[in-house]
Structures are given as C-alpha cells and as structure tokens.
Amino acid sequence: MVIDAPSARTRPGTGGTAGGARAAGLVLAVLALVLIALASVGLGFADISLGDTVSALLGNDGSVEAVTIREVRLPRVVLGMLVGAALGLAGALMQALTRNPLADPGLLGVTMGSSTAVVSAIAFLGVGSVTGHVWFAMGGAAVASALVYALGSGGRGLHSPERLVLAGAAVTAVLLAFNSAVLLLDPRAFDEFRFWNIGSLAGRQTDVLGPVTPFIVAAILLALPLSRALNAVALGDDTGRALGVNLTTIRALSAVAVTVLCGAATAAAGPILFIGLAVPQVARMIAGPDHRWILPYSVVLAPMLMVGADTIGRLVIAPDEMQVGIVTAFLGAPVFIALCLRRKLTGA
C-alpha cells in the first residue's frame, strides 16, 4: 500500500479550499485549451471564422474551407495536443523521478534513441516516409531507455536518480557521436533527416495519428495513477520506503511511461525542446508540490503551449511557416534562463 506523502497533505480546514481552487483552475485550463484549439483550426494562411470553423467540424459541408479544416488543420491540432500532453507529462515524471526540477525527458536518452533509430532507418534501410520514421523512432526510444535503465542499475537493481542521469548522459553522448558520423558520411540521409529533426507538425496528419495515439493514451493512463507514490519518492529514498512505497517498481513504471510518451511524441513530430522542462514548472507554480495535481496540469498546459506555438509559427511569417520546434525554443529558452537564475538567487 502506498501512503500519501506529507508534502501532498493540506492543513486541517484548508484542504477543501485548496483542492477546490486547483480543480477550478484545471477546469479553466481545459476550457482555455479548447478555445486555443478552435482558434488554431481557424487561423492560418487562409483565416476561417469561428462560426464557419464550428460548422465545418459539426457538419458535412463540402466547401474548400471545410475540407481544409477536417482533413488538414484538425488532425494537425489533435496531433499537437497529443504530442504536447506526452512531452509535458514526460517532463513532470522525469523531474519527479530524478528529484531535479530542471530535468528534461532527454536525460534518459529517449530523444537521442529515437533520433538514432531514424538516422539508421534512413541511411541503411532507405526508409523515407513519416509513418516509417514513427515505428523506428519508438523502437529506438525503447532500446535506448532499456540500456540506460540497465546501466543505471549497475546490475544490482538499484536505480538511484544519479545513476539514471549519468547513464542517460553516457548513452546520449555515444548515440550523438554515431549519428554525427553517419550523417556526415551520407549527405542523402542528412538532407532527409534534417526535416524530421527540426521538430514540426506540418505534413503529419492521420498517417501519424493512428500509430502514435494508442501509445500516448496508454502511457498517460499508466502515469497518472503514479502521482500519489511520486509524492513519497520526492521526499527521498529512506522516507519513501518508510511510507511503504516500492521505489524500484515506481521508478521502473515511471521510466516506461517516460519512454513511451517521449518516444511516441518524438517519433510523431521530431525533437521538440523545452516543453518537457518548462510546463511542469508552471504546473508546480500553480498547483504546488503535489504530483496528484502537477501531472494533470502538465497534461493540459503542455498542449496549450504546443498548439499555440504551432499557430504562431503558421502566422508569424505567413505565407511561409516557422516549424513548431523553433517557436518552442524561442518561447522556452527565456523560461529556462529565468528558472536557472531563480534557483541561483534562492539557493534552491
């Protein structure tokens, strides 16, 4: 049995109020996500009014605008929401797992594992379709995470945050060197890989939604119930064990969830920076240290950032388009700098 961690408890007389405020905030965030999604569906090189957007979504209108909404923009927004939710939740899990608020899903080598698999598929097997990249990327993420987990245990089943981070850094460095060597020796692979590596939702519609959606949904359902145990893990190994938490099991399940979430998201849209780092920080500022609220908030706030960034990328240099990975880097870099300065000033 897992006992709720003291950090997640509220003082008598204030628990109901705090919980009600958090629940109301989460509902407002969901409503804001719906509005952002509707705006993203209607905005673009050819703007479509909100009324026409809703009519196209609810009806069978055969106009050019309606077809554009249903077959191009809607799948793109849904994919952006899924990718954002996956990256945000993966970041929250990663920060809880390593007890490091500046941790990023890439620490476990997931992103680099996906990239290595895609590079290998392009260079050695001639795989050129986005759908093909999806399966190789998820497979590469799984292999890299399993390798990091094995190295992090030292063969003794001990998975401390420090071991996992060091193992992830080592595996990432080796895979990065391999990728660089292959891409430098194969200009064709480099030319094709760079379009996937930039991070984008453009050109990724239903052929990508089908393969990645079951993985992301299953991983979200796996991760959310871990929130209570993660409150105890955040207090340290000794306290966690005293509270009845099986640390090995929780870390293994969290690592599996991070692998699937980040692997599927990276496979679908390429590497997207800063969402997994910044969004859990915002969720923590809103909801406090309780992971029972941090995880759901991350699942809602990250798609807002992802879809919003994709919409900005379509508008800022229209009729051309700026890839969402570039926009999130512009938006996330100042947040990362602010977090680092805040931790330095406060000594956190």
mmCIF file of C-alpha atoms in Angstrom, residues 121-128:
data_model
loop_
_atom_site.group_PDB
_atom_site.id
_atom_site.type_symbol
_atom_site.label_atom_id
_atom_site.label_comp_id
_atom_site.label_asym_id
_atom_site.label_seq_id
_atom_site.Cartn_x
_atom_site.Cartn_y
_atom_site.Cartn_z
ATOM 1 C CA ALA A 121 16.428 3.707 -40.942
ATOM 2 C CA ILE A 122 17.127 6.470 -43.469
ATOM 3 C CA ALA A 123 20.803 5.714 -44.074
ATOM 4 C CA PHE A 124 20.817 1.900 -44.061
ATOM 5 C CA LEU A 125 17.251 0.876 -44.957
ATOM 6 C CA GLY A 126 16.140 3.746 -47.182
ATOM 7 C CA VAL A 127 13.031 4.486 -45.099
ATOM 8 C CA GLY A 128 11.660 7.825 -46.281
#
